[in-house]
Amino acid sequence: MNSLRNIDIKFLKGVGPKRAELLTKEFGIRTFYDLLHHFPNYYIDRSSIYKIRDLNGDMPYVQLRGRFLSFNTIGEGAKMRLVGAFSDGTGVLEIVWFNSVRKIKDAYIVGNEYILFGKPSLFNGRWNMVHPEVDNVDSVSATQGLRGIYPLTEKLRNKGITSRTIFSLIQTAIAGIKTMRETLPEDILGSMKLMPIMEAVRCIHCPTNNDELQNAKFRFKFEELFYLQLNIRRFSRKRTATIAGFRFPHIGYFFNTFYNTQLPFPLTGAQKRVIKEIRADMGSGKQMNRLLQGDVGSGKTLVALMCMLIALDNNVQACLMAPTEILATQHFQTISELASPIGINVKLLTGSTPKKQREVINQQLTDGSLHILIGTHAVIEDNVVFKNLGFVVIDEQHRFGVVQRAKLWQKNHIPPHILVMTATPIPRTLAMTVYGDLDVSVIDEMPPGRKPVQTLLRYEDQRFKVYQAIGQSLRHGRQAYIVYPLIAENEKLDLKCLEEGYENIKETFSNYKVAFVHGKMKPAEKDYQMQLFASGEAQILVATTVIEVGVNVPNATIMVIENAERFGLSQLHQLRGRVGRGGGQSYCILMSKPNISKVTRQRLEIMTSTTDGFIVAEADLKMRGPGDIEGTMQSGIAFDLKIANLAQDGQIVQIAHNYAEKILDADPDLSLPQHRILSDTLSMLYQRKLDLSRIS
Ligand code: ADP
Ligand code: MG
């Protein structure tokens, strides 16, 4: 379509086959178009000049003005380097070159004035700068304004390619281009007041001022997010239009009897609203794909159960899938306790279900007498065959991949309705993208009478006091969790800490029984230990994050998280959700080693300042970026956003989403002539990803 997309980068002056190969390998830059869309990471203001005396470690790149006092070559052969002493009258800076030593030595003259541009660092108590850009004072006016700094890789650096090299290549490319084909429709450009493509390309690489830069950036961010939304929404619409789903019009015996005789407490307003939303979906005749978000303890299980009852009232079977055996077992206990008395047949299927029991389950599944199957991944195996599966609940969605979800679809000739539940609160605009084709329901209200968990940050030297607090809770008949990290790259060391911690706790609290559970144990042993704690026989549970999801022991009111600085915020929030489930005041104590960085402390202080999962999630997203949010990676949608940032550009996501919807309302297939540009651009951008967005 666009000729720039067809011109190989090797034909650009200054590139050639070798550099072209390098650019392709390191950044996927193949064509002129790709190069022009290789954007700077950040910009520095080339109009301000720093003094050497004012340098500090936080500065990324700075500009200095001064003279070389001397040059010295040190070492020989391949190890030879050139060290220049540079001064601006306020201090002296060592400038080091490892490459092209002779050339550089001849190029610069001691005593002449230069402008240096580079990243200062402190080495052995002295400031130095490696491979700075050096300009003659008079030539600098040409580079005033904002200057883009391009991302580089080690390989590129080793080949002598600098940010400046990339800048020059891009400038050469821009100079040679007369026009570029616009990639957004006229009416959007007009109504959003976006910069036209050609101007935006110029301004993003070489803005003369901040306004130009912000306008250019906005255009590219919008464009990126708009096409992402257009793609997601297009497929989502296509799917709902073409795939029929079960229609569940009845509310009958199971739901009504449960409601009247079994419901253990009144539903919260949020639970009622969400059940209504799900019920509307199930009555629509379209297959439901709904994400149910609700903070830990908000009562998702009950919602799931009541929706399953609606399904049962319409003569289909239901299935609930959980990510761990512990959690599946707990769901099974809760649900069979509530549902068995009214004649509902509930069974548990996990990896450790004995063969005999498995046979019973298989038999009852195929003859239809089994109403609700609860289990782990075991339930999606091919040999598990339902008579008529109509409703599936997936708890803690992020542990299941798209492919596994797709398998569920094939369990019936009509795909079952799917309700995905997650306690990882995902900011709405992120959900719009990550789960773009799932409808979202939110339980934003806690059951009454909960006291928010008090979270405290404590350091090693306060351990004694922490143990005193635990002792006090235990004396009041409460139970305690002690959680240790067990993180893959450090597994051996972590396991040792965990075991030492366990021994230590047993000694310190010798009057109490201590249970011990971690992910490396055999399932039977794990269950046994969990049961000890759940039944109250053990008062303390020393554990790894295996307890993160779902485990429900309301009498546990204190949790100590060891090495809290090593956990992600969302994970800490999940863990914390294990306490505060009964009526009593609960505590979560984050233990940290003493010398943590400012950023880490700020991170942990978010935990101590709020119990709102959405605030934690937003903060986590901002601090770590969406790539790290659990679930984003496994969601099956590969993002490689070049410029937009899902954490920071939520507002643009929303606008882009609205535009995409408006266009698809008017022209679902993008077949109108004025939308030609859209379908062309989409097929260019997303060819490889189409297959994935079909499922989920
Ligand atoms: P989660 O959303 O984390 O899965 P659960 O479904 O495990 O939460 O519910 C947490 C606790 O709250 C359970 O003990 C449950 O019985 C209780 N609960 C659920 N709904 C209500 C309600 N409407 N009123 C009071 N307690 C409730
Ligand atoms: Mg739960």
XYZ file of C-alpha atoms and ligand atoms in Angstrom:
724
model
C 0.000 0.000 0.000
C 2.329 2.688 1.185
C 5.461 2.708 -0.883
C 7.579 3.519 2.165
C 6.597 0.164 3.536
C 8.176 -1.461 0.512
C 11.501 0.291 0.380
C 14.171 -1.793 2.021
C 16.115 0.086 4.647
C 19.403 -0.991 3.103
C 18.811 1.505 0.298
C 18.955 4.426 2.689
C 22.154 6.422 2.409
C 24.332 5.489 5.362
C 22.778 2.075 5.940
C 23.856 -0.654 3.532
C 23.345 -4.407 3.903
C 25.261 -4.900 7.170
C 23.613 -2.150 9.136
C 20.278 -3.079 7.601
C 20.635 -6.588 8.932
C 21.535 -5.263 12.353
C 18.574 -2.882 12.460
C 16.218 -5.654 11.427
C 17.584 -8.063 13.989
C 17.631 -5.659 16.887
C 14.489 -3.625 16.250
C 12.583 -5.271 13.432
C 13.326 -2.297 11.206
C 13.061 -3.516 7.623
C 11.727 -0.609 5.628
C 11.756 3.174 5.509
C 8.366 3.091 7.140
C 9.695 1.058 10.071
C 12.598 3.405 10.572
C 10.345 6.447 10.630
C 8.261 4.685 13.273
C 11.245 3.972 15.442
C 10.561 6.642 18.031
C 12.830 8.202 20.631
C 12.574 6.892 24.192
C 12.728 10.325 25.621
C 13.873 13.824 24.812
C 16.356 16.157 26.285
C 16.402 19.851 26.165
C 19.433 20.867 24.195
C 19.046 24.475 25.106
C 20.189 24.075 28.711
C 23.822 23.680 29.674
C 24.837 22.111 32.973
C 27.822 22.844 35.179
C 30.136 20.008 36.123
C 29.823 21.011 39.746
C 26.025 20.476 39.575
C 26.149 16.962 38.162
C 24.345 14.281 40.093
C 23.597 10.626 39.638
C 19.961 11.078 38.669
C 20.716 12.861 35.418
C 20.195 10.853 32.283
C 21.849 12.997 29.624
C 23.314 16.430 30.023
C 24.964 19.070 27.946
C 28.207 20.670 29.089
C 30.275 23.488 27.643
C 34.019 23.694 28.184
C 37.523 22.813 27.017
C 39.717 19.744 26.895
C 42.767 20.124 29.143
C 44.585 17.051 27.871
C 44.282 13.692 26.110
C 46.018 10.494 27.199
C 45.979 7.065 25.645
C 45.978 4.238 28.154
C 46.641 0.583 27.429
C 47.513 -1.018 24.140
C 46.024 -2.844 21.178
C 42.422 -3.870 21.593
C 42.362 -2.561 25.135
C 43.592 0.879 24.240
C 41.409 3.721 25.386
C 41.554 7.472 25.208
C 40.944 9.606 28.263
C 40.382 13.318 27.935
C 40.198 15.764 30.831
C 37.375 18.214 30.262
C 36.696 21.306 32.322
C 34.151 24.101 32.365
C 35.791 25.988 35.194
C 33.558 24.430 37.860
C 35.153 20.991 37.853
C 36.907 18.386 35.761
C 35.300 15.458 34.025
C 37.027 12.435 32.532
C 35.910 11.634 29.040
C 36.586 8.078 27.903
C 36.583 6.569 24.437
C 37.114 2.886 23.784
C 36.731 2.974 20.012
C 38.331 4.949 17.204
C 40.932 6.292 19.623
C 43.311 7.755 17.016
C 40.602 9.365 14.979
C 39.127 11.080 17.993
C 42.449 12.234 19.319
C 43.105 13.991 16.052
C 39.629 15.452 15.788
C 39.560 17.524 18.966
C 41.986 20.215 19.967
C 43.136 20.938 23.513
C 42.084 24.458 24.479
C 39.218 24.845 22.012
C 35.703 25.199 23.283
C 33.225 22.321 22.738
C 29.718 21.296 23.670
C 29.568 17.803 25.138
C 26.471 15.751 25.355
C 26.247 12.479 27.234
C 25.414 10.587 30.377
C 27.568 11.395 33.386
C 28.449 8.649 35.835
C 30.453 8.482 38.996
C 33.386 6.092 39.044
C 35.869 5.878 41.922
C 34.597 9.192 43.229
C 35.119 10.989 39.938
C 32.702 12.013 37.254
C 33.211 10.603 33.833
C 31.388 10.341 30.560
C 31.819 7.563 28.037
C 31.547 8.271 24.304
C 29.763 11.614 24.532
C 28.711 13.541 21.487
C 31.107 16.383 20.905
C 30.201 19.475 18.910
C 31.992 22.664 18.035
C 30.439 25.544 19.871
C 29.380 27.321 16.663
C 27.649 24.315 15.127
C 25.414 23.806 18.142
C 22.693 26.263 17.271
C 21.636 23.751 14.640
C 20.827 21.167 17.292
C 18.899 23.370 19.636
C 15.368 22.559 20.740
C 14.431 19.104 21.863
C 16.561 16.213 20.948
C 15.288 12.647 20.812
C 17.242 9.862 22.465
C 16.678 6.573 20.698
C 16.627 3.164 22.289
C 19.748 1.157 21.541
C 20.863 -2.357 22.219
C 24.230 -3.648 23.324
C 24.858 -5.068 19.846
C 24.181 -1.751 18.158
C 26.437 0.053 20.603
C 29.229 -2.403 19.957
C 28.984 -1.672 16.263
C 29.405 1.996 17.006
C 25.786 2.926 16.355
C 24.653 5.677 18.674
C 21.417 7.483 19.258
C 22.878 10.164 17.094
C 23.510 7.727 14.242
C 19.865 6.740 14.292
C 18.829 10.367 14.442
C 20.900 11.156 11.352
C 19.559 8.173 9.430
C 16.008 9.238 10.169
C 16.746 12.813 9.153
C 18.217 11.553 5.875
C 15.108 9.482 5.267
C 12.764 12.366 6.028
C 14.707 14.697 3.750
C 14.241 12.308 0.849
C 10.476 11.884 1.221
C 7.993 14.102 -0.531
C 4.735 12.621 0.717
C 3.500 9.892 2.973
C 0.145 8.245 2.719
C -2.111 9.272 5.579
C -3.055 6.356 7.828
C -6.074 7.861 9.566
C -9.335 8.932 7.923
C -9.949 12.617 7.262
C -12.888 12.938 9.627
C -10.941 11.587 12.599
C -7.971 13.810 11.830
C -10.370 16.731 11.662
C -12.493 16.098 14.702
C -9.560 15.107 16.908
C -7.380 17.884 15.488
C -4.554 15.445 14.883
C -1.333 16.294 13.129
C -1.146 14.916 9.590
C 1.225 11.985 9.274
C 4.073 13.756 7.505
C 4.232 16.582 10.000
C 3.892 14.174 12.903
C 6.836 12.137 11.679
C 8.960 15.247 11.429
C 7.910 16.520 14.846
C 8.310 13.318 16.749
C 11.914 13.002 15.642
C 12.948 16.604 15.692
C 10.485 18.832 17.539
C 11.343 22.493 17.774
C 9.349 22.856 20.952
C 7.375 20.877 23.476
C 3.978 21.669 21.940
C 4.990 20.140 18.647
C 6.324 17.109 20.425
C 3.177 16.574 22.474
C 0.957 16.924 19.411
C 3.008 14.474 17.433
C 3.097 11.992 20.281
C -0.631 12.256 20.787
C -1.278 11.492 17.175
C 0.844 8.363 17.185
C -0.533 7.148 20.496
C -4.051 7.668 19.324
C -3.360 5.920 16.056
C -1.809 2.928 17.763
C -4.603 2.514 20.301
C -7.300 3.200 17.750
C -6.163 0.387 15.497
C -5.790 -1.920 18.461
C -9.370 -1.216 19.523
C -10.691 -1.398 15.997
C -9.138 -4.806 15.604
C -10.387 -6.183 18.907
C -13.884 -4.820 18.518
C -14.212 -5.953 14.938
C -13.575 -9.561 15.865
C -15.611 -9.439 18.977
C -18.611 -8.208 16.986
C -18.099 -10.781 14.319
C -18.070 -13.530 16.906
C -21.241 -12.496 18.676
C -22.944 -12.071 15.333
C -22.067 -15.516 14.065
C -22.002 -17.788 17.106
C -25.263 -18.749 18.710
C -25.384 -19.487 22.420
C -27.721 -21.214 24.819
C -30.833 -19.342 25.790
C -31.728 -19.765 29.450
C -35.135 -18.170 29.889
C -36.216 -19.936 33.077
C -35.705 -19.277 36.728
C -36.922 -22.449 38.341
C -36.745 -24.888 41.194
C -33.027 -24.813 41.910
C -32.579 -21.074 41.928
C -35.783 -20.331 43.807
C -35.344 -23.037 46.419
C -31.782 -21.987 47.010
C -32.799 -18.382 47.305
C -35.559 -19.140 49.762
C -33.966 -21.801 51.929
C -30.200 -21.911 51.470
C -28.940 -18.382 50.992
C -26.720 -17.862 54.040
C -26.958 -14.064 54.060
C -28.596 -11.302 52.059
C -26.791 -10.542 48.803
C -24.962 -7.260 48.574
C -26.278 -4.715 46.090
C -23.297 -5.365 43.852
C -23.861 -9.132 43.885
C -27.496 -8.617 42.884
C -26.586 -6.264 40.066
C -23.966 -8.628 38.690
C -26.298 -11.628 38.810
C -28.812 -9.572 36.829
C -26.186 -8.697 34.223
C -25.193 -12.312 33.825
C -28.785 -13.430 33.675
C -29.482 -10.966 30.891
C -26.539 -12.375 28.948
C -27.738 -15.921 29.397
C -31.178 -15.014 28.159
C -29.981 -13.220 25.054
C -29.333 -16.210 22.833
C -25.754 -15.102 22.311
C -22.858 -16.893 23.857
C -21.684 -15.082 26.973
C -18.043 -14.267 27.600
C -17.989 -12.220 30.739
C -15.242 -11.185 33.077
C -16.315 -10.839 36.695
C -13.975 -8.648 38.658
C -14.278 -8.385 42.382
C -11.752 -7.775 45.052
C -10.683 -10.599 47.293
C -13.522 -11.434 49.653
C -16.205 -9.608 47.682
C -18.267 -12.766 47.334
C -17.717 -13.974 43.794
C -18.276 -17.623 44.657
C -21.866 -17.068 45.649
C -22.531 -15.163 42.444
C -21.013 -17.976 40.431
C -23.112 -20.548 42.240
C -26.366 -18.690 41.734
C -25.659 -18.307 38.040
C -24.927 -22.011 37.816
C -28.318 -22.641 39.393
C -30.003 -20.658 36.631
C -28.194 -22.855 34.143
C -29.368 -26.003 35.963
C -32.921 -24.708 35.882
C -32.597 -24.755 32.103
C -31.523 -28.387 31.978
C -27.836 -28.044 31.321
C -24.792 -28.954 33.382
C -22.340 -26.511 34.916
C -18.661 -26.688 35.616
C -16.309 -24.640 37.774
C -12.609 -24.675 37.136
C -10.001 -23.438 39.620
C -6.258 -23.078 39.149
C -5.084 -25.146 42.127
C -6.164 -28.268 43.884
C -6.482 -26.457 47.200
C -8.815 -23.923 45.703
C -10.876 -26.456 43.793
C -11.316 -28.454 46.980
C -12.395 -25.396 48.892
C -14.932 -24.450 46.238
C -16.211 -27.982 46.284
C -16.720 -27.865 50.032
C -18.471 -24.487 49.987
C -20.698 -25.299 47.069
C -21.677 -28.812 47.990
C -22.541 -27.646 51.488
C -24.914 -25.062 50.067
C -26.278 -27.000 47.123
C -26.447 -30.660 48.136
C -29.347 -30.156 50.588
C -31.607 -29.143 47.719
C -30.774 -32.195 45.661
C -27.951 -30.916 43.518
C -25.279 -33.455 42.648
C -21.833 -31.818 42.954
C -18.547 -33.655 42.357
C -14.861 -32.815 42.541
C -12.390 -33.822 39.857
C -8.672 -33.142 40.200
C -5.418 -34.789 39.279
C -5.557 -36.849 42.448
C -9.114 -38.125 42.136
C -8.918 -41.932 42.400
C -9.729 -43.951 39.323
C -12.893 -45.467 40.780
C -14.320 -42.076 41.657
C -13.334 -40.831 38.225
C -15.388 -43.582 36.635
C -18.416 -42.631 38.696
C -17.974 -39.010 37.654
C -17.617 -39.879 33.985
C -20.708 -42.045 34.123
C -22.808 -39.377 35.838
C -21.510 -36.690 33.503
C -22.591 -38.574 30.416
C -25.961 -39.725 31.755
C -26.687 -36.192 32.956
C -27.182 -36.970 36.651
C -24.142 -34.909 37.665
C -25.198 -31.280 37.880
C -22.070 -29.398 38.829
C -18.507 -30.515 38.265
C -15.791 -28.668 40.157
C -12.134 -29.208 39.495
C -8.739 -28.199 38.280
C -7.337 -28.424 34.740
C -8.418 -32.048 34.931
C -11.919 -31.018 33.852
C -10.820 -29.858 30.419
C -9.128 -33.094 29.481
C -10.577 -34.695 26.392
C -11.858 -37.755 28.199
C -14.162 -35.640 30.356
C -17.402 -35.683 28.398
C -20.582 -33.912 29.453
C -24.088 -34.765 28.413
C -24.962 -31.116 27.997
C -22.540 -28.554 29.376
C -24.080 -25.091 29.322
C -22.248 -22.922 31.802
C -18.614 -22.695 32.788
C -17.033 -20.660 35.559
C -13.295 -20.102 35.505
C -11.935 -18.829 38.787
C -8.789 -16.724 38.889
C -8.611 -16.341 35.187
C -5.006 -15.331 34.841
C -3.738 -18.839 35.376
C -5.600 -20.147 32.392
C -4.418 -19.516 28.886
C -6.541 -18.707 25.901
C -6.003 -22.145 24.482
C -7.393 -23.813 27.569
C -10.440 -21.611 27.508
C -10.975 -22.456 23.878
C -10.999 -26.141 24.782
C -14.075 -25.574 26.891
C -15.929 -24.318 23.896
C -15.605 -27.667 22.301
C -17.253 -29.519 25.148
C -20.651 -29.058 23.586
C -22.095 -28.494 20.117
C -23.379 -25.165 21.385
C -20.519 -23.387 23.152
C -21.293 -22.946 26.873
C -21.576 -19.530 28.464
C -18.320 -18.572 30.092
C -17.866 -16.568 33.249
C -14.300 -15.702 34.075
C -13.701 -14.534 37.640
C -10.687 -12.604 38.751
C -9.670 -10.957 41.982
C -6.849 -9.121 40.294
C -8.559 -5.835 39.731
C -7.665 -4.634 36.318
C -8.082 -0.966 35.545
C -10.931 -0.557 33.131
C -8.950 0.774 30.226
C -6.492 -2.074 30.516
C -9.306 -4.600 30.650
C -10.688 -3.003 27.513
C -7.534 -3.956 25.749
C -6.406 -7.143 27.422
C -9.875 -8.624 27.533
C -11.205 -6.462 24.750
C -13.854 -8.917 23.737
C -15.031 -9.887 27.176
C -17.843 -7.957 28.764
C -16.948 -6.808 32.226
C -18.952 -6.916 35.453
C -17.589 -5.531 38.677
C -18.460 -6.326 42.300
C -17.454 -3.085 43.901
C -18.942 -3.588 47.325
C -17.786 -5.725 50.216
C -20.181 -7.781 52.352
C -21.186 -5.776 55.408
C -19.304 -5.850 58.693
C -15.814 -6.251 57.293
C -13.107 -4.281 59.003
C -10.394 -3.251 56.567
C -7.128 -5.094 57.133
C -4.491 -2.937 58.798
C -1.228 -3.182 56.934
C 2.098 -2.351 58.546
C 5.617 -2.176 57.189
C 8.255 -3.547 59.566
C 11.988 -4.132 59.306
C 14.206 -6.936 60.526
C 15.180 -5.167 63.755
C 11.508 -5.067 64.765
C 11.032 -8.809 64.398
C 10.735 -9.377 68.123
C 7.775 -7.012 68.344
C 6.153 -8.650 65.355
C 6.406 -12.022 67.073
C 4.878 -10.511 70.173
C 1.917 -9.361 68.106
C 1.491 -12.830 66.646
C 1.652 -14.322 70.139
C -1.071 -12.002 71.301
C -3.409 -12.943 68.457
C -2.817 -16.624 69.102
C -3.639 -16.200 72.766
C -6.956 -14.719 71.686
C -7.673 -17.914 69.806
C -6.866 -16.506 66.379
C -4.733 -18.061 63.671
C -1.765 -16.683 61.749
C -0.178 -16.992 58.322
C 3.536 -16.580 57.760
C 4.328 -16.275 54.069
C 7.682 -16.720 52.367
C 8.647 -15.997 48.780
C 9.470 -18.930 46.573
C 10.542 -17.453 43.328
C 11.764 -19.508 40.426
C 15.184 -17.963 39.874
C 16.034 -18.276 43.539
C 14.241 -21.465 44.287
C 16.942 -23.336 46.183
C 17.793 -20.417 48.392
C 14.142 -19.607 48.991
C 13.343 -23.159 49.955
C 16.130 -23.029 52.505
C 14.783 -19.774 53.973
C 11.322 -21.244 54.088
C 12.452 -24.343 55.940
C 14.574 -22.341 58.350
C 11.648 -20.025 58.898
C 9.441 -22.985 59.656
C 11.889 -24.386 62.232
C 12.257 -20.970 63.765
C 8.515 -20.444 64.098
C 8.047 -23.882 65.622
C 10.643 -23.023 68.237
C 9.336 -19.542 68.966
C 5.741 -20.667 69.239
C 6.353 -24.039 70.790
C 2.974 -24.073 72.524
C 1.157 -24.073 69.227
C 0.844 -26.404 66.296
C 2.397 -25.167 63.065
C 1.314 -26.369 59.620
C 3.644 -26.065 56.665
C 2.784 -25.934 52.982
C 4.565 -25.108 49.742
C 4.108 -25.747 46.073
C 6.785 -28.421 45.830
C 4.917 -30.787 48.148
C 2.893 -33.728 46.953
C -0.791 -32.785 46.650
C -1.832 -35.191 49.395
C 0.674 -33.756 51.855
C -0.345 -30.242 50.894
C -3.996 -31.006 51.444
C -3.259 -32.584 54.777
C -1.337 -29.549 55.996
C -3.951 -27.119 54.680
C -6.639 -29.111 56.369
C -4.755 -28.905 59.679
C -4.888 -25.149 59.444
C -8.387 -24.853 58.021
C -9.826 -27.042 60.777
C -8.118 -24.945 63.448
C -6.006 -27.839 64.667
C -2.922 -25.885 63.656
C -2.808 -22.236 64.695
C -0.011 -21.137 62.431
C 0.502 -21.796 58.746
C 3.950 -21.282 57.287
C 3.499 -21.167 53.544
C 4.540 -19.871 50.174
C 2.214 -18.121 47.754
C 0.277 -21.347 47.216
C -2.172 -19.805 49.657
C -2.527 -16.750 47.479
C -5.675 -17.745 45.717
C -8.958 -18.223 47.404
C -8.086 -20.018 50.621
C -10.720 -19.159 53.191
C -10.004 -19.383 56.931
C -12.018 -16.586 58.552
C -10.435 -17.150 61.974
C -7.007 -16.218 60.635
C -6.511 -12.546 61.464
C -2.809 -11.977 61.162
C -0.468 -12.449 58.242
C 3.245 -11.821 58.152
C 4.796 -11.593 54.707
C 8.546 -12.173 54.783
C 10.729 -10.371 52.223
C 7.718 -8.399 51.158
C 9.962 -6.270 48.955
C 10.305 -9.204 46.597
C 6.608 -9.516 45.836
C 4.621 -7.566 43.288
C 1.905 -5.287 44.617
C -0.931 -7.231 43.107
C 0.442 -10.367 44.661
C 0.738 -8.743 48.070
C -2.830 -7.623 47.735
C -3.950 -11.143 46.909
C -2.097 -12.533 49.892
C -3.501 -9.920 52.193
C -6.968 -10.977 51.127
C -6.528 -14.190 53.109
C -7.039 -12.254 56.335
C -9.892 -9.934 57.202
C -12.434 -12.558 56.183
C -14.115 -12.924 59.549
C -15.463 -10.243 61.850
C -12.266 -9.482 63.770
C -9.726 -6.753 63.127
C -6.994 -8.260 60.974
C -3.388 -7.306 60.385
C -0.989 -7.781 57.524
C 2.638 -7.176 58.417
C 5.058 -6.656 55.578
C 8.553 -7.616 56.693
C 11.332 -6.099 54.676
C 15.074 -6.080 54.774
C 16.293 -2.724 56.077
C 18.090 -1.234 53.084
C 15.451 -0.989 50.427
C 15.459 1.660 47.739
C 13.177 4.647 47.843
C 11.079 3.233 45.028
C 10.627 -0.075 46.828
C 9.609 1.666 50.009
C 7.092 3.762 48.107
C 5.733 0.599 46.566
C 5.256 -1.027 49.950
C 3.729 2.123 51.351
C 0.956 1.873 48.800
C 0.023 -1.356 50.535
C 0.020 0.262 53.948
C -2.043 3.207 52.762
C -4.951 1.482 51.029
C -6.930 -1.741 50.933
C -8.638 -0.843 47.668
C -7.566 -3.387 45.092
C -8.180 -1.034 42.197
C -5.857 1.582 43.627
C -3.225 -1.096 44.200
C -3.668 -2.356 40.667
C -3.418 1.127 39.166
C -0.249 1.752 41.131
C 1.166 -1.600 40.136
C 0.384 -0.857 36.527
C 2.044 2.554 36.713
C 5.134 1.277 38.458
C 5.686 -1.938 36.607
C 3.957 -1.389 33.303
C 1.207 -3.566 31.898
C 3.595 -6.190 30.584
C 4.123 -7.390 34.094
C 0.570 -7.444 35.289
C -0.308 -11.038 35.752
C -2.588 -12.132 33.032
C -1.479 -9.674 30.431
C 1.209 -11.968 29.195
C -0.917 -15.075 29.229
C -3.950 -13.407 27.822
C -2.916 -14.415 24.347
C -3.023 -10.956 22.914
C 0.486 -9.934 22.072
C 0.996 -6.245 22.424
C 3.912 -4.530 21.031
C 2.912 -0.995 21.550
C 5.519 1.358 20.167
C 4.485 4.549 21.811
C 1.243 4.265 23.720
C 1.418 3.135 27.316
C -1.603 1.348 28.674
C -0.743 2.481 32.165
C -0.631 6.146 31.356
C -2.804 6.550 28.324
C -6.055 5.204 29.679
C -7.924 8.250 28.512
C -6.729 7.848 24.958
C -7.728 4.163 25.098
C -11.241 5.273 25.946
C -11.406 7.809 23.116
C -9.934 5.350 20.651
C -12.435 2.748 21.777
C -15.341 5.122 21.216
C -14.164 6.019 17.721
C -13.701 2.377 16.844
C -17.223 1.553 18.021
C -18.702 4.446 16.106
C -17.044 3.411 12.894
C -18.022 -0.241 13.305
C -21.629 0.734 14.050
C -21.796 2.452 10.714
C -19.678 0.020 8.745
C -19.075 -3.355 10.457
C -16.997 -4.785 7.616
C -15.110 -1.589 6.928
C -16.196 -1.847 3.335
C -17.151 1.788 2.685
C -14.714 3.558 0.375
C -13.740 6.114 3.021
C -12.787 3.221 5.319
C -10.504 1.586 2.822
C -7.589 3.142 4.625
C -8.713 1.404 7.828
C -9.001 -2.091 6.448
C -5.710 -1.702 4.613
C -3.889 -0.533 7.703
C -5.476 -3.218 9.872
C -4.514 -6.022 7.599
C -1.003 -4.699 7.485
C -0.743 -4.377 11.264
C -2.533 -7.441 12.499
C -2.255 -10.156 9.927
C -0.391 -12.448 12.245
C -2.583 -11.879 15.234
C -5.973 -12.547 13.747
C -6.161 -16.160 14.736
C -5.577 -15.480 18.382
C -8.226 -12.835 18.747
C -10.851 -15.255 17.531
C -10.747 -17.268 20.699
C -10.806 -16.192 24.347
P -14.030 -14.010 46.634
O -14.711 -12.957 45.854
O -12.686 -13.593 47.114
O -14.019 -15.332 45.914
P -15.718 -15.408 48.439
O -16.735 -15.773 47.448
O -14.755 -16.453 48.868
O -14.896 -14.148 47.944
O -16.449 -14.757 49.701
C -15.710 -14.319 50.807
C -16.502 -14.544 52.068
O -17.613 -13.669 52.111
C -17.050 -15.936 52.178
O -16.853 -16.376 53.498
C -18.526 -15.769 51.867
O -19.300 -16.717 52.506
C -18.812 -14.378 52.373
N -19.906 -13.688 51.669
C -20.181 -13.715 50.363
N -21.260 -12.954 50.076
C -21.669 -12.412 51.238
C -22.746 -11.533 51.601
N -23.590 -11.050 50.705
N -22.865 -11.195 52.912
C -21.998 -11.670 53.818
N -20.979 -12.501 53.558
C -20.796 -12.880 52.268
Mg -12.652 -16.728 45.310
